[in-house]
PDB file of C-alpha atoms in Angstrom:
ATOM      1  CA  MET A   4     222.074  40.733 -15.188  1.00 47.00           C
ATOM      2  CA  ALA A   5     223.773  37.631 -14.004  1.00 43.00           C
ATOM      3  CA  ARG A   6     220.752  36.813 -11.848  1.00 42.00           C
ATOM      4  CA  TYR A   7     218.460  37.295 -14.764  1.00 40.00           C
ATOM      5  CA  MET A   8     220.571  35.016 -17.002  1.00 41.00           C
ATOM      6  CA  SER A   9     220.633  32.357 -14.304  1.00 40.00           C
ATOM      7  CA  ARG A  10     216.840  32.433 -14.043  1.00 39.00           C
ATOM      8  CA  MET A  11     216.446  32.206 -17.861  1.00 39.00           C
ATOM      9  CA  LEU A  12     218.831  29.278 -17.881  1.00 39.00           C
ATOM     10  CA  ARG A  13     216.650  27.473 -15.220  1.00 38.00           C
ATOM     11  CA  LEU A  14     213.501  28.071 -17.188  1.00 37.00           C
ATOM     12  CA  ALA A  15     215.114  26.879 -20.388  1.00 39.00           C
ATOM     13  CA  LYS A  16     216.262  23.573 -18.685  1.00 40.00           C
ATOM     14  CA  ALA A  17     212.800  23.151 -17.346  1.00 40.00           C
ATOM     15  CA  ALA A  18     211.236  23.619 -20.784  1.00 42.00           C
ATOM     16  CA  ILE A  19     213.663  21.074 -22.286  1.00 39.00           C
ATOM     17  CA  THR A  20     212.760  18.505 -19.523  1.00 43.00           C
ATOM     18  CA  LEU A  21     209.099  18.872 -20.182  1.00 43.00           C
ATOM     19  CA  SER A  22     209.571  18.661 -23.952  1.00 43.00           C
ATOM     20  CA  CYS A  23     211.616  15.501 -23.579  1.00 43.00           C
ATOM     21  CA  ALA A  24     209.046  13.994 -21.235  1.00 41.00           C
ATOM     22  CA  ALA A  25     206.292  14.777 -23.577  1.00 42.00           C
ATOM     23  CA  LEU A  26     207.992  12.731 -26.292  1.00 42.00           C
ATOM     24  CA  ALA A  27     209.187   9.995 -24.001  1.00 45.00           C
ATOM     25  CA  PRO A  28     206.075   7.770 -23.960  1.00 46.00           C
ATOM     26  CA  PHE A  29     206.145   7.440 -27.643  1.00 39.00           C
ATOM     27  CA  ALA A  30     209.761   6.661 -27.723  1.00 40.00           C
ATOM     28  CA  ILE A  31     210.268   4.433 -24.811  1.00 39.00           C
ATOM     29  CA  GLY A  32     207.905   1.696 -26.110  1.00 38.00           C
ATOM     30  CA  GLY A  33     209.522   1.639 -29.528  1.00 39.00           C
ATOM     31  CA  PRO A  34     210.913  -1.431 -31.379  1.00 34.00           C
ATOM     32  CA  VAL A  35     212.349  -2.745 -28.143  1.00 40.00           C
ATOM     33  CA  SER A  36     209.018  -2.871 -26.315  1.00 46.00           C
ATOM     34  CA  ALA A  37     210.311  -5.492 -23.848  1.00 52.00           C
ATOM     35  CA  HIS A  38     211.283  -2.595 -21.734  1.00 84.00           C
ATOM     36  CA  GLU A  39     209.814  -2.454 -18.214  1.00 93.00           C
ATOM     37  CA  PHE A  40     208.301   0.545 -16.505  1.00 96.00           C
ATOM     38  CA  TRP A  41     208.566   0.736 -12.744  1.00 98.00           C
ATOM     39  CA  VAL A  42     208.220   2.912  -9.578  1.00 98.00           C
ATOM     40  CA  SER A  43     211.704   3.322  -8.285  1.00 97.00           C
ATOM     41  CA  PRO A  44     212.029   4.645  -4.668  1.00 98.00           C
ATOM     42  CA  GLU A  45     215.053   6.390  -3.468  1.00 97.00           C
ATOM     43  CA  ALA A  46     214.903   4.217  -0.399  1.00 97.00           C
ATOM     44  CA  TYR A  47     212.609   1.202   0.360  1.00 98.00           C
ATOM     45  CA  GLU A  48     212.784   1.812   4.043  1.00 97.00           C
ATOM     46  CA  VAL A  49     212.099   5.188   5.730  1.00 97.00           C
ATOM     47  CA  ALA A  50     211.326   6.295   9.231  1.00 98.00           C
ATOM     48  CA  VAL A  51     207.931   7.810  10.218  1.00 97.00           C
ATOM     49  CA  GLY A  52     207.983  11.443   9.493  1.00 97.00           C
ATOM     50  CA  GLU A  53     210.477  11.102   6.669  1.00 97.00           C
ATOM     51  CA  THR A  54     209.785  11.702   3.060  1.00 98.00           C
ATOM     52  CA  ILE A  55     209.236   8.990   0.442  1.00 98.00           C
ATOM     53  CA  GLU A  56     210.740   9.953  -2.953  1.00 98.00           C
ATOM     54  CA  ALA A  57     210.256   7.747  -5.925  1.00 98.00           C
ATOM     55  CA  SER A  58     210.905   8.167  -9.730  1.00 97.00           C
ATOM     56  CA  LEU A  59     209.091   6.647 -12.680  1.00 97.00           C
ATOM     57  CA  ARG A  60     211.666   4.648 -14.712  1.00 97.00           C
ATOM     58  CA  ASN A  61     211.615   2.859 -18.099  1.00 95.00           C
ATOM     59  CA  GLY A  62     214.309   0.515 -19.195  1.00 94.00           C
ATOM     60  CA  ASP A  63     215.704  -2.936 -18.748  1.00 91.00           C
ATOM     61  CA  MET A  64     217.725  -4.776 -16.069  1.00 93.00           C
ATOM     62  CA  PHE A  65     217.134  -1.931 -13.587  1.00 93.00           C
ATOM     63  CA  LYS A  66     218.734   0.521 -15.932  1.00 92.00           C
ATOM     64  CA  GLY A  67     216.598   3.226 -17.323  1.00 92.00           C
ATOM     65  CA  ALA A  68     215.934   6.926 -17.402  1.00 91.00           C
ATOM     66  CA  ALA A  69     213.843   8.613 -14.754  1.00 94.00           C
ATOM     67  CA  TYR A  70     210.818  10.567 -16.177  1.00 93.00           C
ATOM     68  CA  PRO A  71     209.187  13.487 -14.554  1.00 95.00           C
ATOM     69  CA  TYR A  72     205.638  13.388 -13.646  1.00 97.00           C
ATOM     70  CA  ILE A  73     203.312  14.676 -16.531  1.00 96.00           C
ATOM     71  CA  GLY A  74     199.654  14.686 -15.618  1.00 96.00           C
ATOM     72  CA  ALA A  75     198.501  14.069 -19.260  1.00 95.00           C
ATOM     73  CA  PHE A  76     200.418  10.746 -19.143  1.00 96.00           C
ATOM     74  CA  ALA A  77     198.810   9.451 -15.900  1.00 97.00           C
ATOM     75  CA  THR A  78     195.200   8.499 -15.071  1.00 97.00           C
ATOM     76  CA  ARG A  79     195.775   7.710 -11.409  1.00 97.00           C
ATOM     77  CA  PHE A  80     198.581   8.034  -8.886  1.00 98.00           C
ATOM     78  CA  ASP A  81     198.072   7.180  -5.240  1.00 97.00           C
ATOM     79  CA  VAL A  82     199.544   5.920  -1.977  1.00 98.00           C
ATOM     80  CA  HIS A  83     197.864   3.201   0.101  1.00 97.00           C
ATOM     81  CA  ASN A  84     198.579   2.485   3.787  1.00 95.00           C
ATOM     82  CA  ARG A  85     196.611   1.322   6.934  1.00 92.00           C
ATOM     83  CA  ARG A  86     195.085   4.849   7.121  1.00 91.00           C
ATOM     84  CA  GLY A  87     193.469   4.548   3.642  1.00 94.00           C
ATOM     85  CA  THR A  88     194.197   5.884   0.206  1.00 96.00           C
ATOM     86  CA  GLU A  89     195.566   9.209  -0.684  1.00 96.00           C
ATOM     87  CA  MET A  90     195.516  10.553  -4.245  1.00 96.00           C
ATOM     88  CA  ILE A  91     198.840  12.148  -5.376  1.00 94.00           C
ATOM     89  CA  ARG A  92     198.871  15.266  -7.465  1.00 91.00           C
ATOM     90  CA  PRO A  93     202.445  16.238  -8.306  1.00 95.00           C
ATOM     91  CA  ARG A  94     203.194  19.228 -10.433  1.00 96.00           C
ATOM     92  CA  ASP A  95     203.989  18.685 -14.086  1.00 96.00           C
ATOM     93  CA  GLY A  96     207.761  18.369 -14.295  1.00 96.00           C
ATOM     94  CA  ASP A  97     208.262  17.102 -10.749  1.00 97.00           C
ATOM     95  CA  ASN A  98     211.262  14.792 -10.776  1.00 96.00           C
ATOM     96  CA  PRO A  99     211.295  12.645  -8.670  1.00 97.00           C
ATOM     97  CA  ALA A 100     207.607  12.114  -9.582  1.00 97.00           C
ATOM     98  CA  LEU A 101     206.612  11.356  -6.061  1.00 98.00           C
ATOM     99  CA  THR A 102     207.598  13.331  -2.943  1.00 97.00           C
ATOM    100  CA  TYR A 103     205.310  12.018   0.008  1.00 97.00           C
ATOM    101  CA  ASP A 104     205.586  12.721   3.704  1.00 96.00           C
ATOM    102  CA  ALA A 105     205.132   9.477   5.525  1.00 96.00           C
ATOM    103  CA  GLU A 106     203.295  10.606   8.631  1.00 95.00           C
ATOM    104  CA  SER A 107     202.351   7.122   9.872  1.00 95.00           C
ATOM    105  CA  GLY A 108     204.024   3.737  10.028  1.00 96.00           C
ATOM    106  CA  GLY A 109     203.255   0.600   8.111  1.00 97.00           C
ATOM    107  CA  LEU A 110     203.494  -0.742   4.585  1.00 98.00           C
ATOM    108  CA  HIS A 111     202.967   1.972   2.013  1.00 98.00           C
ATOM    109  CA  VAL A 112     201.909   0.867  -1.574  1.00 98.00           C
ATOM    110  CA  VAL A 113     202.568   3.419  -4.248  1.00 98.00           C
ATOM    111  CA  ALA A 114     200.487   2.775  -7.445  1.00 98.00           C
ATOM    112  CA  TYR A 115     200.514   4.533 -10.758  1.00 98.00           C
ATOM    113  CA  ASP A 116     198.155   4.146 -13.770  1.00 98.00           C
ATOM    114  CA  SER A 117     199.308   5.407 -17.198  1.00 97.00           C
ATOM    115  CA  ALA A 118     197.255   6.874 -19.981  1.00 96.00           C
ATOM    116  CA  MET A 119     197.516   5.189 -23.263  1.00 95.00           C
ATOM    117  CA  TYR A 120     200.936   5.408 -25.031  1.00 94.00           C
ATOM    118  CA  SER A 121     201.290   4.217 -28.648  1.00 94.00           C
ATOM    119  CA  LEU A 122     203.851   2.943 -31.009  1.00 95.00           C
ATOM    120  CA  THR A 123     204.058   1.567 -34.549  1.00 96.00           C
ATOM    121  CA  TYR A 124     206.231  -1.465 -35.525  1.00 97.00           C
ATOM    122  CA  ALA A 125     207.713  -0.652 -38.902  1.00 94.00           C
ATOM    123  CA  SER A 126     208.459  -4.358 -39.636  1.00 95.00           C
ATOM    124  CA  TRP A 127     207.111  -7.755 -38.711  1.00 96.00           C
ATOM    125  CA  GLU A 128     210.597  -8.657 -37.368  1.00 96.00           C
ATOM    126  CA  LYS A 129     210.379  -5.949 -34.712  1.00 95.00           C
ATOM    127  CA  PHE A 130     206.904  -6.991 -33.640  1.00 96.00           C
ATOM    128  CA  GLN A 131     208.002 -10.603 -33.579  1.00 95.00           C
ATOM    129  CA  ALA A 132     211.014  -9.763 -31.387  1.00 94.00           C
ATOM    130  CA  PHE A 133     208.665  -8.284 -28.822  1.00 94.00           C
ATOM    131  CA  ILE A 134     206.146 -11.260 -28.883  1.00 95.00           C
ATOM    132  CA  ASP A 135     208.955 -13.782 -28.641  1.00 94.00           C
ATOM    133  CA  SER A 136     210.316 -11.942 -25.517  1.00 90.00           C
ATOM    134  CA  LYS A 137     207.146 -12.866 -23.644  1.00 91.00           C
ATOM    135  CA  PRO A 138     206.458 -16.665 -23.419  1.00 89.00           C
ATOM    136  CA  ASN A 139     202.752 -16.210 -22.830  1.00 93.00           C
ATOM    137  CA  LEU A 140     202.063 -14.083 -25.919  1.00 95.00           C
ATOM    138  CA  ALA A 141     202.503 -16.818 -28.559  1.00 94.00           C
ATOM    139  CA  PHE A 142     198.713 -16.695 -29.152  1.00 96.00           C
ATOM    140  CA  VAL A 143     199.089 -13.340 -30.768  1.00 97.00           C
ATOM    141  CA  TYR A 144     200.579 -14.750 -33.992  1.00 97.00           C
ATOM    142  CA  ASP A 145     197.410 -16.916 -34.813  1.00 96.00           C
ATOM    143  CA  GLU A 146     195.011 -14.097 -33.848  1.00 97.00           C
ATOM    144  CA  HIS A 147     196.973 -11.555 -35.744  1.00 97.00           C
ATOM    145  CA  GLU A 148     196.719 -13.592 -38.974  1.00 96.00           C
ATOM    146  CA  ALA A 149     193.040 -14.584 -38.338  1.00 97.00           C
ATOM    147  CA  LYS A 150     192.047 -10.867 -38.132  1.00 96.00           C
ATOM    148  CA  GLY A 151     193.953  -9.992 -41.266  1.00 97.00           C
ATOM    149  CA  PHE A 152     196.238  -7.456 -39.603  1.00 97.00           C
ATOM    150  CA  PRO A 153     199.200  -6.079 -41.589  1.00 96.00           C
ATOM    151  CA  ARG A 154     202.732  -7.322 -41.192  1.00 95.00           C
ATOM    152  CA  GLU A 155     204.166  -3.795 -41.375  1.00 95.00           C
ATOM    153  CA  GLY A 156     202.931  -0.701 -39.667  1.00 96.00           C
ATOM    154  CA  ILE A 157     201.446  -2.742 -36.780  1.00 97.00           C
ATOM    155  CA  LYS A 158     199.967  -0.241 -34.319  1.00 97.00           C
ATOM    156  CA  GLU A 159     199.984  -0.941 -30.577  1.00 97.00           C
ATOM    157  CA  GLY A 160     198.431   1.045 -27.692  1.00 96.00           C
ATOM    158  CA  TYR A 161     199.859   0.209 -24.237  1.00 96.00           C
ATOM    159  CA  TYR A 162     199.173   1.004 -20.756  1.00 97.00           C
ATOM    160  CA  ARG A 163     201.391   0.663 -17.545  1.00 97.00           C
ATOM    161  CA  TYR A 164     200.280  -0.338 -14.087  1.00 98.00           C
ATOM    162  CA  PRO A 165     203.418  -0.193 -11.776  1.00 98.00           C
ATOM    163  CA  LYS A 166     203.326  -0.522  -7.977  1.00 98.00           C
ATOM    164  CA  SER A 167     205.987  -0.286  -5.309  1.00 98.00           C
ATOM    165  CA  LEU A 168     206.033  -1.489  -1.699  1.00 98.00           C
ATOM    166  CA  ILE A 169     207.814   0.667   0.829  1.00 98.00           C
ATOM    167  CA  LYS A 170     208.556   0.007   4.533  1.00 98.00           C
ATOM    168  CA  VAL A 171     207.692   2.904   6.839  1.00 98.00           C
ATOM    169  CA  GLY A 172     208.644   2.428  10.454  1.00 97.00           C
ATOM    170  CA  SER A 173     207.753  -1.188  11.211  1.00 95.00           C
ATOM    171  CA  GLY A 174     206.307  -1.717   7.658  1.00 97.00           C
ATOM    172  CA  ALA A 175     203.412  -3.816   9.126  1.00 96.00           C
ATOM    173  CA  GLY A 176     200.393  -4.233   6.848  1.00 96.00           C
ATOM    174  CA  ARG A 177     199.558  -5.885   3.537  1.00 95.00           C
ATOM    175  CA  ASP A 178     199.228  -5.222  -0.096  1.00 97.00           C
ATOM    176  CA  LYS A 179     195.776  -5.731  -1.551  1.00 96.00           C
ATOM    177  CA  PRO A 180     193.996  -5.472  -4.978  1.00 97.00           C
ATOM    178  CA  LEU A 181     193.510  -1.935  -5.956  1.00 97.00           C
ATOM    179  CA  GLY A 182     191.075  -2.358  -8.860  1.00 96.00           C
ATOM    180  CA  ARG A 183     193.675  -1.955 -11.648  1.00 97.00           C
ATOM    181  CA  VAL A 184     193.108  -3.482 -15.063  1.00 97.00           C
ATOM    182  CA  PHE A 185     196.200  -5.572 -14.597  1.00 98.00           C
ATOM    183  CA  GLU A 186     197.853  -5.870 -11.270  1.00 98.00           C
ATOM    184  CA  LEU A 187     200.501  -7.829  -9.293  1.00 98.00           C
ATOM    185  CA  VAL A 188     199.452  -8.068  -5.529  1.00 98.00           C
ATOM    186  CA  ALA A 189     201.980  -9.230  -2.926  1.00 98.00           C
ATOM    187  CA  GLU A 190     200.160 -11.710  -0.713  1.00 98.00           C
ATOM    188  CA  ILE A 191     203.187 -11.752   1.569  1.00 98.00           C
ATOM    189  CA  ASN A 192     204.569  -8.593   2.948  1.00 98.00           C
ATOM    190  CA  PRO A 193     208.248  -8.572   1.781  1.00 97.00           C
ATOM    191  CA  TYR A 194     209.167  -6.780   5.081  1.00 97.00           C
ATOM    192  CA  SER A 195     207.665  -9.489   7.202  1.00 96.00           C
ATOM    193  CA  GLU A 196     209.164 -12.747   8.664  1.00 95.00           C
ATOM    194  CA  ALA A 197     206.984 -14.735   6.248  1.00 95.00           C
ATOM    195  CA  ALA A 198     208.986 -13.378   3.284  1.00 96.00           C
ATOM    196  CA  LYS A 199     212.139 -15.268   4.277  1.00 93.00           C
ATOM    197  CA  THR A 200     210.946 -18.251   2.208  1.00 94.00           C
ATOM    198  CA  GLY A 201     209.710 -16.247  -0.748  1.00 96.00           C
ATOM    199  CA  VAL A 202     207.186 -13.589  -1.636  1.00 98.00           C
ATOM    200  CA  ARG A 203     203.996 -15.008  -2.917  1.00 98.00           C
ATOM    201  CA  VAL A 204     202.186 -12.769  -5.453  1.00 98.00           C
ATOM    202  CA  GLN A 205     198.955 -12.978  -7.384  1.00 98.00           C
ATOM    203  CA  LEU A 206     198.391 -11.637 -10.817  1.00 98.00           C
ATOM    204  CA  LEU A 207     194.963 -10.207 -11.521  1.00 98.00           C
ATOM    205  CA  TYR A 208     193.283  -9.286 -14.769  1.00 98.00           C
ATOM    206  CA  GLU A 209     190.210  -7.125 -14.351  1.00 97.00           C
ATOM    207  CA  GLY A 210     189.958  -8.325 -10.841  1.00 97.00           C
ATOM    208  CA  ALA A 211     190.157 -12.073 -11.545  1.00 98.00           C
ATOM    209  CA  PRO A 212     193.112 -14.426 -11.185  1.00 98.00           C
ATOM    210  CA  PHE A 213     195.246 -14.647 -14.334  1.00 98.00           C
ATOM    211  CA  PRO A 214     196.744 -18.092 -14.711  1.00 97.00           C
ATOM    212  CA  ASN A 215     199.532 -19.605 -16.758  1.00 96.00           C
ATOM    213  CA  THR A 216     201.289 -16.267 -17.218  1.00 97.00           C
ATOM    214  CA  ASP A 217     205.050 -15.534 -17.197  1.00 97.00           C
ATOM    215  CA  ILE A 218     206.317 -13.214 -14.547  1.00 98.00           C
ATOM    216  CA  GLN A 219     209.763 -11.852 -15.195  1.00 97.00           C
ATOM    217  CA  ILE A 220     212.004 -11.273 -12.182  1.00 97.00           C
ATOM    218  CA  PHE A 221     214.764  -8.689 -12.217  1.00 97.00           C
ATOM    219  CA  HIS A 222     216.924  -9.018  -9.119  1.00 96.00           C
ATOM    220  CA  ARG A 223     219.650  -6.602  -7.998  1.00 94.00           C
ATOM    221  CA  PRO A 224     221.654  -8.249  -5.304  1.00 91.00           C
ATOM    222  CA  GLY A 225     222.417  -6.204  -2.124  1.00 81.00           C
ATOM    223  CA  ASP A 226     226.108  -6.921  -2.472  1.00 81.00           C
ATOM    224  CA  GLY A 227     226.333  -4.814  -5.613  1.00 76.00           C
ATOM    225  CA  THR A 228     226.803  -7.673  -8.173  1.00 83.00           C
ATOM    226  CA  GLU A 229     225.165  -7.638 -11.508  1.00 91.00           C
ATOM    227  CA  VAL A 230     221.497  -7.687 -11.967  1.00 95.00           C
ATOM    228  CA  ALA A 231     220.090 -11.197 -12.607  1.00 94.00           C
ATOM    229  CA  LYS A 232     217.007 -12.146 -14.571  1.00 95.00           C
ATOM    230  CA  ASP A 233     214.693 -15.176 -13.871  1.00 96.00           C
ATOM    231  CA  HIS A 234     211.077 -15.979 -14.221  1.00 96.00           C
ATOM    232  CA  VAL A 235     208.115 -17.925 -12.745  1.00 97.00           C
ATOM    233  CA  THR A 236     204.783 -18.906 -14.208  1.00 97.00           C
ATOM    234  CA  THR A 237     201.437 -18.265 -12.340  1.00 98.00           C
ATOM    235  CA  ASP A 238     199.425 -21.328 -11.395  1.00 98.00           C
ATOM    236  CA  ALA A 239     195.833 -21.998 -12.027  1.00 98.00           C
ATOM    237  CA  THR A 240     194.910 -19.335  -9.323  1.00 98.00           C
ATOM    238  CA  GLY A 241     197.139 -16.660 -10.750  1.00 98.00           C
ATOM    239  CA  ARG A 242     199.691 -17.131  -8.009  1.00 98.00           C
ATOM    240  CA  ALA A 243     203.450 -17.654  -8.013  1.00 98.00           C
ATOM    241  CA  THR A 244     206.249 -17.377  -5.447  1.00 98.00           C
ATOM    242  CA  ILE A 245     209.171 -15.091  -6.080  1.00 98.00           C
ATOM    243  CA  PRO A 246     212.342 -16.606  -4.639  1.00 97.00           C
ATOM    244  CA  VAL A 247     214.369 -14.703  -2.123  1.00 95.00           C
ATOM    245  CA  PHE A 248     217.713 -15.517  -3.837  1.00 93.00           C
ATOM    246  CA  ASP A 249     220.226 -13.550  -1.680  1.00 89.00           C
ATOM    247  CA  GLY A 250     218.091 -10.447  -0.967  1.00 93.00           C
ATOM    248  CA  GLY A 251     218.447  -7.117  -2.632  1.00 95.00           C
ATOM    249  CA  GLU A 252     216.075  -5.096  -4.909  1.00 97.00           C
ATOM    250  CA  PHE A 253     213.324  -6.731  -6.991  1.00 98.00           C
ATOM    251  CA  LEU A 254     211.371  -5.767 -10.061  1.00 98.00           C
ATOM    252  CA  ILE A 255     208.851  -8.231 -11.214  1.00 98.00           C
ATOM    253  CA  ASN A 256     206.711  -7.730 -14.434  1.00 97.00           C
ATOM    254  CA  ALA A 257     203.955  -9.339 -16.331  1.00 98.00           C
ATOM    255  CA  THR A 258     202.616  -8.446 -19.723  1.00 97.00           C
ATOM    256  CA  HIS A 259     199.449  -9.289 -21.650  1.00 97.00           C
ATOM    257  CA  MET A 260     198.106  -8.529 -25.097  1.00 97.00           C
ATOM    258  CA  ARG A 261     194.397  -8.064 -25.897  1.00 97.00           C
ATOM    259  CA  LYS A 262     191.838  -6.417 -28.155  1.00 96.00           C
ATOM    260  CA  PRO A 263     192.157  -2.624 -27.938  1.00 97.00           C
ATOM    261  CA  ARG A 264     189.729  -0.737 -25.737  1.00 94.00           C
ATOM    262  CA  PRO A 265     187.558   1.797 -27.535  1.00 93.00           C
ATOM    263  CA  GLU A 266     189.937   4.763 -27.124  1.00 89.00           C
ATOM    264  CA  ALA A 267     192.732   2.701 -28.694  1.00 91.00           C
ATOM    265  CA  ALA A 268     190.613   1.168 -31.449  1.00 93.00           C
ATOM    266  CA  ALA A 269     189.458   4.730 -32.367  1.00 94.00           C
ATOM    267  CA  GLN A 270     193.079   5.619 -33.071  1.00 94.00           C
ATOM    268  CA  GLY A 271     193.567   2.620 -35.225  1.00 96.00           C
ATOM    269  CA  MET A 272     195.407   0.370 -32.797  1.00 97.00           C
ATOM    270  CA  HIS A 273     195.639  -3.286 -33.817  1.00 98.00           C
ATOM    271  CA  TRP A 274     196.600  -4.509 -30.384  1.00 98.00           C
ATOM    272  CA  GLU A 275     196.670  -3.289 -26.757  1.00 97.00           C
ATOM    273  CA  SER A 276     199.364  -4.359 -24.352  1.00 97.00           C
ATOM    274  CA  ILE A 277     198.982  -4.068 -20.639  1.00 97.00           C
ATOM    275  CA  TRP A 278     201.877  -4.203 -18.210  1.00 98.00           C
ATOM    276  CA  ALA A 279     201.943  -4.824 -14.407  1.00 98.00           C
ATOM    277  CA  SER A 280     205.067  -4.364 -12.358  1.00 98.00           C
ATOM    278  CA  LEU A 281     205.990  -4.472  -8.582  1.00 98.00           C
ATOM    279  CA  THR A 282     209.123  -3.383  -6.837  1.00 98.00           C
ATOM    280  CA  TYR A 283     210.277  -4.130  -3.287  1.00 98.00           C
ATOM    281  CA  GLU A 284     213.415  -4.890  -1.338  1.00 97.00           C
ATOM    282  CA  LEU A 285     214.571  -7.739   0.837  1.00 96.00           C
ATOM    283  CA  PRO A 286     217.421  -7.800   3.231  1.00 89.00           C
ATOM    284  CA  ARG A 287     220.598  -9.685   2.308  1.00 77.00           C
ATOM    285  CA  ILE A 288     220.570 -13.241   3.564  1.00 69.00           C
ATOM    286  CA  ALA A 289     224.003 -12.745   5.137  1.00 56.00           C
ATOM    287  CA  GLU A 290     222.344 -10.096   7.407  1.00 48.00           C
TER     288      GLU A 290
END
């Protein structure tokens, strides 16, 4: 009897987890839509033959809930290394979302594409708070008015394109464009000597450089002090250099608003936001 009850309890917990996850995409983007979404590895450095584990997180300043993998919320999930590309197919409810055996050394790039999530801003003030949190989105105000969109009940569809760079063995190799709609590409491997002076990245929109765009930087120092926030702006070629600071964990994020794609427009969305993020780790300067 005790064994039966234990099994029922485990099944109930699993059902609750999946139920919460099913609601999560519609809740996590709510009125405070400035929240980031990122791939969060358990460790950024693993030995060849060890397992890479990573969660999908949503939140702010490196604080956020870890969500299980749900296939209906993803359109693509893969790992790229010097051997090629491997599509990842976790089971629904897997948490951490990624469990991957690193059988070869080199830089491993984990990339995830979300399906469309949606949200509705009940008031103009809530929509305004989101737009004001992203310096490069000021153009939205004029376009919103020109198109005669409402000031209440504003509907937004949004898509997430997070990546993470993980060092396996030597960590040699490089990141590269992966054909995402919106993508941050590290042109300098953060686990290489060249990264000592900064990590140069390029922001791509539909494969082309995306200039004059704000990249937010969230930096968790290796000494355990509080997370700091900074930003840089991409140049005419879509490039920017992320400072080293004093090492630690980095989450960089860029956001753009555009006309909804057909699947979003069909659901009455006024806007579509696309989000690109990249996580990696640098050694402490003191080391």
